[in-house]
């Protein structure tokens, strides 16, 4: 049987800092991309057909001065927020204990054809830095 549409993308070589709150996190290197469903430039997955999909992400934050009211969300262009986590000001500071990891999983999400899904980062005062090591985004079509 052919592999269903699936992808695994990660940050490679450099850390990521969003320009504006609500921007997608761009995972710029593909480990695999069956069906050409992930875009390393925009950070978006595009559903090749309607159906059920599963997603997961692991976002590793480097402690950053002034990072406040930080949250991470898996968001569909029509489905809205699929999963989210609020870490508040936990990443605010440059000590080792300000390094925070957020993991999100969606067991099953019903998507329409060509729906886009991305990992978004929200913050208030200063954008936290996402480490290129330990950060990834993956998804797979279930049905």
Short mmCIF file of the C-alpha atoms (twelve columns), coordinates in Angstrom:
data_MODEL
# 
_entry.id   MODEL 
# 
loop_
_atom_site.group_PDB 
_atom_site.id 
_atom_site.type_symbol 
_atom_site.label_atom_id 
_atom_site.label_alt_id 
_atom_site.label_comp_id 
_atom_site.label_asym_id 
_atom_site.label_seq_id 
_atom_site.Cartn_x 
_atom_site.Cartn_y 
_atom_site.Cartn_z 
_atom_site.pdbx_PDB_model_num 
ATOM 1   C CA . UNK A 1   0.000   0.000  0.000  1 
ATOM 2   C CA . UNK A 2   1.236   3.538  -0.686 1 
ATOM 3   C CA . UNK A 3   2.188   5.677  2.300  1 
ATOM 4   C CA . UNK A 4   -0.635  8.062  3.322  1 
ATOM 5   C CA . UNK A 5   0.158   11.760 3.267  1 
ATOM 6   C CA . UNK A 6   2.527   12.432 6.151  1 
ATOM 7   C CA . UNK A 7   5.419   14.675 7.133  1 
ATOM 8   C CA . UNK A 8   8.011   15.306 9.801  1 
ATOM 9   C CA . UNK A 9   9.718   18.698 9.841  1 
ATOM 10  C CA . UNK A 10  12.228  20.196 12.248 1 
ATOM 11  C CA . UNK A 11  14.252  23.331 12.843 1 
ATOM 12  C CA . UNK A 12  17.698  22.929 11.390 1 
ATOM 13  C CA . UNK A 13  20.870  24.914 11.962 1 
ATOM 14  C CA . UNK A 14  19.350  28.078 13.451 1 
ATOM 15  C CA . UNK A 15  16.952  29.057 16.207 1 
ATOM 16  C CA . UNK A 16  13.608  30.682 15.333 1 
ATOM 17  C CA . UNK A 17  12.156  33.953 16.595 1 
ATOM 18  C CA . UNK A 18  8.774   35.122 15.318 1 
ATOM 19  C CA . UNK A 19  8.495   38.654 13.970 1 
ATOM 20  C CA . UNK A 20  4.920   39.159 15.233 1 
ATOM 21  C CA . UNK A 21  2.662   37.426 17.717 1 
ATOM 22  C CA . UNK A 22  0.460   34.850 15.984 1 
ATOM 23  C CA . UNK A 23  3.056   34.062 13.321 1 
ATOM 24  C CA . UNK A 24  3.543   30.427 12.324 1 
ATOM 25  C CA . UNK A 25  6.667   28.650 13.514 1 
ATOM 26  C CA . UNK A 26  8.649   27.660 10.450 1 
ATOM 27  C CA . UNK A 27  10.205  24.214 10.703 1 
ATOM 28  C CA . UNK A 28  12.682  24.620 7.866  1 
ATOM 29  C CA . UNK A 29  13.911  21.066 7.208  1 
ATOM 30  C CA . UNK A 30  11.933  17.979 6.236  1 
ATOM 31  C CA . UNK A 31  12.865  14.586 7.614  1 
ATOM 32  C CA . UNK A 32  10.211  13.163 5.290  1 
ATOM 33  C CA . UNK A 33  7.273   14.537 3.320  1 
ATOM 34  C CA . UNK A 34  5.114   11.897 1.643  1 
ATOM 35  C CA . UNK A 35  2.736   13.599 -0.754 1 
ATOM 36  C CA . UNK A 36  4.484   16.982 -0.683 1 
ATOM 37  C CA . UNK A 37  2.125   18.251 2.041  1 
ATOM 38  C CA . UNK A 38  4.486   20.449 4.124  1 
ATOM 39  C CA . UNK A 39  6.005   23.792 3.099  1 
ATOM 40  C CA . UNK A 40  9.390   24.584 4.709  1 
ATOM 41  C CA . UNK A 41  9.085   28.253 3.739  1 
ATOM 42  C CA . UNK A 42  5.669   29.009 5.301  1 
ATOM 43  C CA . UNK A 43  5.596   26.350 8.043  1 
ATOM 44  C CA . UNK A 44  2.214   25.088 6.813  1 
ATOM 45  C CA . UNK A 45  0.826   21.629 6.212  1 
ATOM 46  C CA . UNK A 46  -1.840  21.457 3.469  1 
ATOM 47  C CA . UNK A 47  -4.421  18.649 3.584  1 
ATOM 48  C CA . UNK A 48  -4.401  16.926 0.165  1 
ATOM 49  C CA . UNK A 49  -7.985  15.713 0.702  1 
ATOM 50  C CA . UNK A 50  -10.772 15.842 3.274  1 
ATOM 51  C CA . UNK A 51  -10.433 13.368 6.116  1 
ATOM 52  C CA . UNK A 52  -9.089  12.691 9.589  1 
ATOM 53  C CA . UNK A 53  -5.522  13.714 10.425 1 
ATOM 54  C CA . UNK A 54  -3.250  13.472 13.443 1 
ATOM 55  C CA . UNK A 55  -0.605  16.053 14.427 1 
ATOM 56  C CA . UNK A 56  2.071   16.579 17.032 1 
ATOM 57  C CA . UNK A 57  4.618   19.245 17.792 1 
ATOM 58  C CA . UNK A 58  7.434   19.710 20.238 1 
ATOM 59  C CA . UNK A 59  8.629   23.295 20.738 1 
ATOM 60  C CA . UNK A 60  11.754  23.877 22.802 1 
ATOM 61  C CA . UNK A 61  12.169  27.420 24.118 1 
ATOM 62  C CA . UNK A 62  15.476  29.004 25.050 1 
ATOM 63  C CA . UNK A 63  15.026  31.283 28.054 1 
ATOM 64  C CA . UNK A 64  14.553  34.813 26.689 1 
ATOM 65  C CA . UNK A 65  14.596  38.108 28.583 1 
ATOM 66  C CA . UNK A 66  11.132  39.736 28.675 1 
ATOM 67  C CA . UNK A 67  9.257   36.756 27.104 1 
ATOM 68  C CA . UNK A 68  5.801   37.057 28.669 1 
ATOM 69  C CA . UNK A 69  2.308   35.621 28.163 1 
ATOM 70  C CA . UNK A 70  3.623   32.953 25.781 1 
ATOM 71  C CA . UNK A 71  1.395   30.276 24.268 1 
ATOM 72  C CA . UNK A 72  1.733   27.725 21.488 1 
ATOM 73  C CA . UNK A 73  -1.171  26.448 19.357 1 
ATOM 74  C CA . UNK A 74  -1.822  23.995 16.531 1 
ATOM 75  C CA . UNK A 75  -4.253  25.887 14.296 1 
ATOM 76  C CA . UNK A 76  -6.297  24.881 11.238 1 
ATOM 77  C CA . UNK A 77  -7.291  27.509 8.666  1 
ATOM 78  C CA . UNK A 78  -10.980 26.541 8.968  1 
ATOM 79  C CA . UNK A 79  -11.004 24.171 11.949 1 
ATOM 80  C CA . UNK A 80  -9.513  26.800 14.278 1 
ATOM 81  C CA . UNK A 81  -7.454  25.891 17.338 1 
ATOM 82  C CA . UNK A 82  -6.840  22.134 17.474 1 
ATOM 83  C CA . UNK A 83  -4.618  22.174 20.590 1 
ATOM 84  C CA . UNK A 84  -2.879  24.819 22.673 1 
ATOM 85  C CA . UNK A 85  -0.691  25.352 25.716 1 
ATOM 86  C CA . UNK A 86  -0.076  28.471 27.779 1 
ATOM 87  C CA . UNK A 87  3.301   28.819 29.491 1 
ATOM 88  C CA . UNK A 88  2.840   32.416 30.612 1 
ATOM 89  C CA . UNK A 89  6.166   33.947 31.648 1 
ATOM 90  C CA . UNK A 90  7.991   30.653 32.253 1 
ATOM 91  C CA . UNK A 91  10.517  31.387 29.477 1 
ATOM 92  C CA . UNK A 92  11.144  34.932 30.803 1 
ATOM 93  C CA . UNK A 93  14.822  34.939 31.774 1 
ATOM 94  C CA . UNK A 94  18.088  33.551 30.542 1 
ATOM 95  C CA . UNK A 95  18.825  31.019 33.272 1 
ATOM 96  C CA . UNK A 96  18.677  27.304 32.563 1 
ATOM 97  C CA . UNK A 97  15.339  26.931 34.393 1 
ATOM 98  C CA . UNK A 98  13.781  29.342 31.876 1 
ATOM 99  C CA . UNK A 99  14.261  26.767 29.101 1 
ATOM 100 C CA . UNK A 100 10.783  25.307 28.539 1 
ATOM 101 C CA . UNK A 101 9.459   22.538 26.283 1 
ATOM 102 C CA . UNK A 102 5.862   22.429 25.026 1 
ATOM 103 C CA . UNK A 103 4.447   19.276 23.439 1 
ATOM 104 C CA . UNK A 104 1.041   19.244 21.742 1 
ATOM 105 C CA . UNK A 105 -0.808  16.333 20.142 1 
ATOM 106 C CA . UNK A 106 -4.046  16.035 18.226 1 
ATOM 107 C CA . UNK A 107 -5.281  12.437 18.045 1 
ATOM 108 C CA . UNK A 108 -7.781  13.150 15.279 1 
ATOM 109 C CA . UNK A 109 -8.848  16.317 13.467 1 
ATOM 110 C CA . UNK A 110 -11.401 16.454 10.683 1 
ATOM 111 C CA . UNK A 111 -10.029 18.652 7.890  1 
ATOM 112 C CA . UNK A 112 -11.409 19.816 4.566  1 
ATOM 113 C CA . UNK A 113 -9.538  19.576 1.268  1 
ATOM 114 C CA . UNK A 114 -6.648  22.092 1.089  1 
ATOM 115 C CA . UNK A 115 -7.028  23.140 4.730  1 
ATOM 116 C CA . UNK A 116 -3.803  24.478 6.195  1 
ATOM 117 C CA . UNK A 117 -2.476  23.569 9.641  1 
ATOM 118 C CA . UNK A 118 0.421   25.309 11.375 1 
ATOM 119 C CA . UNK A 119 2.059   25.784 14.756 1 
ATOM 120 C CA . UNK A 120 1.524   29.354 15.959 1 
ATOM 121 C CA . UNK A 121 3.343   31.234 18.663 1 
ATOM 122 C CA . UNK A 122 1.646   33.986 20.664 1 
ATOM 123 C CA . UNK A 123 3.414   36.368 23.051 1 
ATOM 124 C CA . UNK A 124 2.988   39.761 24.670 1 
ATOM 125 C CA . UNK A 125 6.186   41.674 25.448 1 
ATOM 126 C CA . UNK A 126 9.024   39.924 23.596 1 
ATOM 127 C CA . UNK A 127 9.193   36.960 21.235 1 
ATOM 128 C CA . UNK A 128 10.720  33.896 22.870 1 
ATOM 129 C CA . UNK A 129 13.464  32.042 21.017 1 
ATOM 130 C CA . UNK A 130 12.696  28.532 19.766 1 
ATOM 131 C CA . UNK A 131 15.701  26.227 19.807 1 
ATOM 132 C CA . UNK A 132 16.522  24.505 16.572 1 
ATOM 133 C CA . UNK A 133 17.393  21.385 18.535 1 
ATOM 134 C CA . UNK A 134 14.433  19.446 19.963 1 
ATOM 135 C CA . UNK A 135 11.719  21.284 17.974 1 
ATOM 136 C CA . UNK A 136 9.576   19.485 15.378 1 
ATOM 137 C CA . UNK A 137 6.132   19.334 13.744 1 
ATOM 138 C CA . UNK A 138 4.565   16.192 12.261 1 
ATOM 139 C CA . UNK A 139 1.276   15.022 10.832 1 
ATOM 140 C CA . UNK A 140 -0.350  12.113 9.046  1 
ATOM 141 C CA . UNK A 141 -3.607  11.332 7.312  1 
ATOM 142 C CA . UNK A 142 -5.600  8.691  9.191  1 
ATOM 143 C CA . UNK A 143 -8.540  8.121  6.824  1 
# 
